[in-house]
XYZ file of C-alpha atoms in Angstrom:
496
model
C 192.229 36.014 -135.861
C 189.477 39.506 -136.100
C 191.068 40.904 -138.668
C 191.487 37.805 -141.089
C 187.978 37.239 -140.540
C 187.245 40.317 -142.358
C 189.341 40.280 -144.359
C 187.852 36.831 -145.895
C 184.258 38.429 -145.284
C 184.852 40.970 -147.186
C 186.544 38.928 -149.838
C 183.582 36.408 -150.203
C 181.649 40.031 -150.458
C 183.004 41.050 -153.322
C 182.495 37.824 -155.175
C 178.785 37.753 -154.236
C 178.400 41.567 -155.389
C 180.846 40.764 -158.729
C 177.818 38.335 -159.207
C 175.243 41.028 -159.324
C 177.138 43.543 -161.460
C 177.630 40.510 -163.684
C 173.702 39.918 -164.062
C 173.376 43.426 -165.116
C 176.205 42.439 -167.739
C 174.921 39.283 -169.146
C 172.037 40.007 -171.437
C 173.228 37.263 -174.643
C 174.327 33.532 -174.984
C 177.561 35.615 -176.027
C 177.678 37.307 -172.888
C 176.524 35.129 -170.414
C 179.067 31.836 -171.416
C 181.797 33.694 -173.226
C 181.671 37.680 -172.037
C 180.811 38.152 -175.873
C 184.053 37.417 -177.222
C 185.863 40.922 -176.444
C 188.336 40.259 -173.901
C 191.194 42.347 -173.872
C 195.410 40.760 -173.092
C 194.323 42.052 -169.316
C 191.510 40.624 -168.388
C 192.526 37.517 -170.745
C 195.615 36.580 -169.629
C 194.630 36.809 -165.338
C 191.343 34.899 -166.269
C 193.149 32.379 -167.967
C 195.727 31.868 -165.615
C 193.121 31.778 -162.763
C 191.404 29.601 -163.713
C 194.664 26.483 -164.386
C 195.764 27.640 -160.620
C 193.622 26.065 -158.638
C 193.896 24.524 -155.378
C 195.706 21.757 -156.458
C 198.340 23.962 -158.032
C 198.066 25.884 -154.974
C 197.429 23.366 -151.053
C 198.974 20.838 -153.609
C 201.917 22.539 -155.288
C 203.253 23.281 -151.798
C 202.284 19.671 -150.409
C 204.600 18.092 -153.453
C 207.551 20.671 -152.128
C 207.198 19.571 -148.730
C 207.051 16.361 -149.623
C 209.699 16.147 -152.630
C 211.911 19.605 -153.328
C 212.217 21.506 -155.621
C 211.012 19.110 -158.214
C 207.394 19.233 -157.005
C 206.843 21.879 -159.369
C 206.343 19.617 -161.649
C 202.447 19.182 -161.962
C 202.125 22.815 -161.723
C 205.221 23.574 -164.736
C 203.720 21.003 -166.581
C 200.310 22.837 -166.726
C 202.208 25.983 -167.801
C 203.746 24.507 -170.064
C 200.262 22.597 -171.462
C 199.118 26.337 -171.933
C 202.074 27.716 -173.026
C 201.346 25.402 -176.333
C 198.037 26.044 -176.241
C 198.340 29.459 -176.733
C 201.561 29.389 -179.158
C 199.598 26.632 -181.635
C 196.409 26.450 -181.324
C 195.006 29.441 -179.129
C 194.403 31.546 -182.456
C 192.592 28.631 -184.128
C 190.196 28.152 -182.098
C 189.337 31.457 -181.565
C 188.415 32.155 -185.014
C 185.519 29.052 -184.684
C 183.385 31.159 -182.285
C 181.928 28.543 -181.122
C 181.009 27.519 -177.456
C 181.786 23.937 -176.875
C 184.817 21.482 -178.171
C 182.153 19.398 -178.850
C 180.489 22.046 -181.857
C 184.053 22.412 -182.829
C 183.957 18.265 -182.919
C 180.735 18.410 -185.265
C 182.172 21.073 -187.610
C 185.649 19.229 -187.968
C 184.072 16.103 -188.845
C 180.277 16.993 -189.959
C 178.069 16.432 -187.063
C 177.203 13.368 -185.397
C 180.390 13.468 -183.105
C 179.005 15.755 -180.116
C 177.134 13.807 -178.358
C 179.367 11.581 -177.129
C 182.352 13.644 -177.169
C 179.878 15.756 -174.729
C 179.484 13.337 -172.577
C 183.016 12.508 -171.989
C 183.815 16.576 -171.595
C 180.577 16.389 -168.843
C 182.084 13.602 -167.020
C 185.242 15.195 -166.591
C 184.310 19.173 -166.174
C 181.857 17.612 -163.147
C 184.745 15.586 -161.665
C 186.789 19.390 -161.824
C 184.108 21.184 -159.965
C 183.805 18.689 -157.605
C 186.917 18.124 -156.804
C 187.343 22.139 -156.764
C 184.565 22.179 -154.622
C 185.921 19.972 -152.049
C 188.654 21.888 -151.124
C 186.963 24.830 -149.520
C 186.256 22.191 -146.585
C 190.293 22.067 -146.615
C 190.493 25.921 -145.813
C 187.372 26.715 -143.286
C 188.929 24.102 -141.355
C 191.595 26.355 -141.162
C 189.678 29.587 -140.647
C 186.966 28.585 -138.690
C 187.377 25.370 -137.760
C 184.416 24.683 -139.653
C 182.267 21.316 -140.427
C 183.352 19.823 -143.390
C 180.060 19.245 -144.557
C 179.010 22.754 -143.898
C 182.674 23.800 -145.777
C 181.623 23.093 -148.355
C 177.959 24.224 -148.891
C 179.163 27.424 -148.188
C 181.847 27.369 -150.902
C 180.621 26.141 -152.947
C 176.931 28.357 -152.476
C 178.711 31.391 -153.456
C 180.525 30.623 -156.290
C 177.218 29.218 -157.955
C 175.830 32.167 -156.922
C 177.728 34.436 -158.363
C 178.443 31.870 -161.668
C 174.807 31.785 -161.813
C 173.952 35.353 -161.487
C 176.522 36.568 -164.170
C 177.835 33.553 -165.929
C 181.217 34.472 -167.203
C 181.427 37.896 -167.116
C 181.043 37.565 -163.433
C 182.987 34.702 -163.319
C 185.678 37.147 -164.855
C 185.693 39.690 -162.881
C 186.246 37.433 -160.131
C 189.080 35.630 -161.639
C 190.630 38.926 -162.007
C 190.571 39.873 -158.547
C 191.461 36.252 -157.580
C 194.721 37.075 -159.682
C 195.645 39.599 -157.896
C 195.145 38.336 -154.595
C 197.052 35.105 -155.551
C 199.732 37.075 -156.347
C 199.812 39.112 -153.438
C 199.058 36.393 -151.446
C 201.264 33.751 -152.834
C 204.193 35.459 -154.861
C 204.691 39.028 -153.004
C 204.368 37.864 -149.512
C 203.411 33.783 -148.743
C 207.142 32.938 -150.406
C 209.386 35.254 -149.281
C 208.443 34.934 -145.725
C 208.658 31.291 -145.848
C 212.160 31.503 -147.165
C 213.077 33.762 -144.333
C 211.742 31.974 -141.775
C 213.473 28.866 -142.661
C 216.885 30.690 -142.751
C 217.083 31.210 -145.911
C 218.342 28.844 -149.025
C 221.480 28.563 -147.538
C 220.437 27.022 -144.018
C 217.551 25.393 -146.192
C 220.402 23.283 -148.381
C 222.081 22.169 -145.486
C 218.729 20.559 -143.334
C 217.974 18.461 -145.658
C 218.802 15.421 -148.301
C 220.006 16.500 -151.275
C 217.897 14.802 -153.758
C 215.221 17.700 -152.191
C 217.659 20.112 -154.415
C 217.396 18.030 -157.193
C 215.328 18.774 -160.356
C 214.343 15.395 -161.880
C 213.664 14.024 -157.618
C 210.351 13.200 -158.455
C 211.111 10.873 -161.414
C 211.264 10.635 -164.695
C 207.886 8.258 -164.708
C 205.400 10.886 -163.056
C 207.699 14.098 -164.808
C 206.356 12.020 -168.767
C 202.845 10.854 -166.448
C 202.431 15.395 -165.105
C 203.025 15.732 -169.254
C 200.748 13.261 -170.757
C 197.601 14.733 -168.186
C 198.265 18.156 -167.726
C 199.870 19.172 -170.382
C 197.267 17.834 -173.235
C 194.865 17.643 -170.570
C 194.863 21.382 -171.103
C 194.842 21.491 -174.659
C 191.722 19.942 -175.121
C 189.143 20.822 -171.413
C 186.319 22.348 -172.109
C 187.039 24.227 -169.012
C 189.676 26.019 -170.911
C 188.669 26.270 -174.384
C 186.186 28.319 -173.230
C 188.678 31.130 -172.190
C 189.960 30.952 -174.967
C 186.749 31.430 -176.811
C 187.166 35.318 -174.865
C 189.306 36.882 -176.081
C 188.481 39.789 -178.547
C 190.988 38.313 -181.305
C 193.284 35.192 -182.382
C 196.394 37.316 -180.924
C 195.289 38.605 -177.925
C 194.477 34.628 -177.400
C 198.594 33.890 -178.152
C 200.132 36.972 -176.880
C 197.688 36.876 -173.462
C 198.274 32.538 -173.043
C 201.690 32.720 -173.809
C 201.459 35.567 -170.728
C 199.241 33.565 -168.726
C 201.432 30.105 -169.716
C 204.528 32.330 -168.116
C 203.396 33.318 -164.804
C 202.485 29.276 -164.499
C 205.509 28.189 -165.137
C 207.001 30.946 -161.673
C 203.908 29.721 -160.033
C 205.368 26.440 -160.311
C 208.326 27.164 -158.883
C 206.940 29.418 -156.140
C 205.157 27.062 -154.959
C 207.988 23.837 -154.056
C 209.883 26.173 -152.405
C 207.011 27.408 -150.438
C 206.736 23.400 -149.249
C 210.590 22.893 -149.074
C 210.551 25.609 -146.747
C 208.190 24.009 -144.664
C 209.830 20.670 -145.110
C 212.642 22.495 -142.866
C 210.567 24.315 -140.448
C 208.031 21.149 -139.429
C 210.048 17.914 -140.843
C 206.775 15.834 -139.278
C 203.638 16.943 -140.616
C 201.106 14.353 -140.829
C 199.818 14.589 -144.699
C 202.320 16.770 -147.013
C 199.069 18.195 -148.128
C 198.694 20.045 -144.757
C 202.095 21.935 -145.097
C 200.139 25.178 -146.509
C 197.709 25.346 -144.224
C 200.383 25.182 -141.178
C 203.081 28.117 -142.650
C 200.229 30.152 -143.246
C 198.979 29.852 -139.552
C 202.041 29.748 -137.462
C 204.158 32.590 -139.386
C 202.009 35.018 -140.927
C 201.619 37.964 -139.031
C 197.785 38.677 -138.409
C 195.865 40.636 -141.600
C 199.304 38.990 -143.194
C 197.253 35.605 -142.744
C 194.414 36.010 -143.766
C 195.239 37.100 -147.036
C 196.836 34.496 -148.234
C 194.342 32.497 -146.804
C 192.026 34.553 -148.886
C 194.446 33.719 -151.817
C 194.409 29.675 -151.809
C 190.407 30.148 -151.452
C 190.869 32.810 -154.793
C 192.212 29.696 -155.928
C 190.325 27.050 -155.571
C 186.982 29.608 -155.760
C 188.787 29.925 -159.798
C 189.237 26.510 -160.654
C 185.440 25.742 -159.224
C 183.610 29.011 -161.492
C 185.360 27.400 -164.419
C 184.612 24.012 -164.510
C 180.925 24.846 -163.065
C 180.552 26.810 -166.501
C 182.186 24.997 -169.076
C 180.454 21.349 -167.068
C 176.156 23.861 -167.539
C 177.063 24.405 -171.134
C 178.111 20.860 -171.641
C 174.826 19.944 -169.980
C 173.033 22.370 -171.737
C 173.816 23.067 -175.826
C 176.210 19.375 -175.915
C 173.554 16.917 -174.718
C 170.056 18.271 -173.329
C 169.744 20.662 -176.666
C 170.828 17.244 -179.068
C 168.967 15.218 -177.171
C 165.665 17.000 -177.480
C 166.566 17.761 -180.813
C 166.686 21.399 -180.918
C 170.301 22.117 -182.026
C 171.305 25.017 -183.959
C 173.817 24.484 -186.724
C 177.489 26.061 -185.925
C 176.985 29.561 -186.969
C 178.311 32.397 -184.646
C 176.283 33.952 -182.050
C 173.506 35.882 -183.652
C 170.015 35.497 -182.611
C 166.980 35.586 -184.193
C 165.399 38.108 -181.416
C 165.508 39.604 -178.347
C 163.331 37.039 -175.951
C 165.480 34.691 -177.617
C 168.681 35.779 -176.629
C 166.753 36.379 -173.018
C 165.517 32.925 -172.472
C 169.309 31.409 -173.575
C 170.727 32.855 -170.891
C 167.790 31.497 -168.607
C 168.183 28.042 -169.768
C 172.164 28.307 -169.761
C 171.912 30.420 -166.012
C 169.396 27.174 -165.172
C 171.543 24.777 -166.220
C 174.988 26.235 -163.320
C 172.287 26.333 -161.013
C 171.268 22.117 -161.263
C 175.221 21.372 -161.736
C 175.789 23.470 -159.200
C 173.436 22.157 -157.019
C 174.860 18.596 -157.806
C 178.108 19.118 -157.362
C 177.858 20.669 -154.350
C 175.857 16.848 -153.377
C 178.102 14.759 -154.821
C 181.122 16.915 -153.099
C 179.783 16.028 -149.567
C 179.096 13.087 -150.617
C 182.924 12.222 -151.805
C 185.880 11.898 -150.012
C 189.218 10.847 -152.192
C 189.929 14.212 -153.928
C 192.708 12.631 -156.136
C 191.320 8.995 -157.066
C 188.212 12.225 -158.741
C 190.968 13.868 -160.172
C 192.773 11.476 -161.813
C 189.484 9.830 -163.694
C 188.294 13.140 -164.478
C 191.695 13.345 -166.264
C 192.233 10.063 -168.198
C 188.047 9.962 -169.583
C 189.318 12.862 -171.015
C 193.143 12.852 -172.564
C 192.084 9.008 -173.827
C 188.912 9.614 -174.937
C 189.424 13.086 -177.008
C 192.772 14.458 -176.942
C 193.090 12.131 -180.500
C 189.896 13.342 -182.360
C 190.395 16.991 -181.155
C 194.433 17.261 -181.580
C 193.536 15.132 -185.221
C 190.875 17.371 -186.286
C 193.280 20.480 -186.321
C 196.261 18.769 -187.441
C 194.737 15.305 -189.806
C 192.607 16.197 -193.107
C 191.697 12.729 -193.488
C 190.486 11.956 -189.712
C 187.089 11.211 -190.088
C 184.035 11.440 -188.189
C 183.991 7.769 -187.918
C 187.410 7.424 -186.777
C 186.743 10.662 -184.457
C 183.482 7.928 -183.133
C 185.761 4.755 -182.487
C 188.627 7.278 -180.463
C 186.672 8.353 -177.884
C 184.788 5.252 -177.932
C 187.394 2.994 -177.959
C 189.997 5.259 -175.701
C 186.915 5.941 -173.485
C 186.040 2.291 -172.502
C 189.563 1.041 -172.757
C 191.109 3.418 -169.627
C 188.199 2.585 -167.651
C 188.460 -1.185 -167.924
C 192.312 -0.315 -167.307
C 191.686 1.827 -164.119
C 189.122 -1.970 -163.064
C 192.140 -3.746 -163.576
C 195.512 -1.411 -162.692
C 193.542 0.432 -160.179
C 192.565 4.281 -159.996
C 196.081 5.547 -159.671
C 198.315 3.525 -162.012
C 200.246 5.010 -164.879
C 199.269 2.344 -167.144
C 195.486 3.328 -167.905
C 195.904 6.168 -169.739
C 199.126 5.148 -171.387
C 197.496 2.294 -172.945
C 194.443 3.882 -173.157
C 195.839 6.870 -175.347
C 197.441 4.591 -177.575
C 194.211 2.603 -178.176
C 192.040 5.618 -179.364
C 195.043 6.353 -181.772
C 194.858 3.778 -182.914
C 191.582 3.332 -183.567
C 191.426 6.615 -184.940
C 193.772 6.100 -187.596
C 192.553 2.866 -188.796
C 189.353 3.103 -188.822
C 189.911 6.954 -190.375
C 191.635 5.082 -193.362
C 188.888 2.087 -193.672
C 186.576 4.866 -194.039
C 185.196 7.280 -196.748
C 187.154 10.896 -195.666
C 185.005 13.820 -194.948
C 183.071 15.346 -197.701
C 185.274 17.848 -198.813
C 182.329 20.960 -198.391
C 182.726 20.572 -194.719
C 186.435 20.444 -195.020
C 186.218 23.951 -196.798
C 183.731 25.608 -194.253
C 186.034 23.963 -191.634
C 189.213 26.021 -193.198
C 186.743 29.335 -194.034
C 186.033 29.280 -190.205
C 189.508 28.536 -188.819
C 190.620 31.737 -191.059
C 187.663 33.595 -189.117
C 185.634 33.725 -192.446
C 182.864 31.827 -192.170
C 181.171 32.449 -188.951
C 178.338 34.870 -189.030
C 179.711 37.845 -187.763
C 177.857 38.027 -183.949
C 175.453 40.992 -183.259
C 173.178 39.609 -179.859
C 175.193 42.523 -178.464
C 175.287 45.456 -178.058
C 178.556 47.212 -179.114
C 180.717 47.882 -176.161
C 184.358 48.762 -174.863
C 186.835 46.625 -175.258
C 187.783 44.986 -172.073
C 190.951 45.728 -171.600
């Protein structure tokens, strides 16, 4: 294992080095939170694919393939569909808004007053997303070093917190690009063909497994529908995803680069299911489906390759974890803390009045990443059920925020009162329904979303329409004309 250990250690050291590099580049709020809004198509595609394909997509995707066969691809496939829908239909408008958070977008669209409550819901979602990603370190480090769960979470979490705190989005973008390359080589180019060959090829897999393992809909129609509702729609409104859209240098980069990343996700989904199906042939009686990834890597891959594939799994977890962490800290600082202390500034682009103010904003956001990172590590140590935590996060996100966000983008009659009603009714309803039906039940998000939609439409129609001046300013921002020119960063060559 010495060679494998060396590969992992070099990889982790590289992540920290990139954090140091990012610290030297992130000199303003825009640079720190959204990489100066100047990523080109190559880096944008890589970093977007990296953040949406985390530990659940890699380890969990293989596990679903082990349990259900090729139809186990549906979870990751719906993530890819969501990213494609976001990129094709909404990303250009989102990128032109020149904001930092989803709540700022809601304030622009509805004329204020919706940011705090929507920020709290988004903060809860990003916090739980970061926690569940951090818990996954325990699985990987256990395979690598037979390490205690708590120590593994602290080690993995501390590395992510370190490079995220140092360089913000610049560090995360660069590390995501490395993680994207490592995942592509480790999972698609190495693990996938090796797993199929070790299982005897597709003909042998078909001969040894039941026919339902090769049924595209074998996982069940209701399950697929729930995946679409949670993951596809979740991709449309999550702060962690929107914050990456904000990094694009233009609306064209956001649209084209996101489409490439979404297509990559579809390929990754099928690959994970095939690997899991191959593992079922080789290890038909594993104690847990989620153990399929670690088992096939540990037992079937040659020295060196094994280290690279485990680094790929680590990369998948780190990319999602760091993206969720900076999103959580951004929301906590800009949407909650700033509003509570009455220091909210109008959203007018990224212009700073002075270099000292820019420095203070970077320092403040850096402090919030550190605080949120420590909180995430502590919660991850105390929490055991990853699936339940992630389900709560996505249920709150979809039931509470999907309607007011998409309604704001698509329906001009929506009002701030309707948006607040949708967030409140949807959020409270899904919490109560999870209490009654159970956290893992499908009904809470179904009914919570319907109640949120009903509240939004009824209250919007019953209240005074949004002020014409607010809507006019909103349309100007959507067209890319309303935000002030960004001057908080030195002119720089666009990053491809």
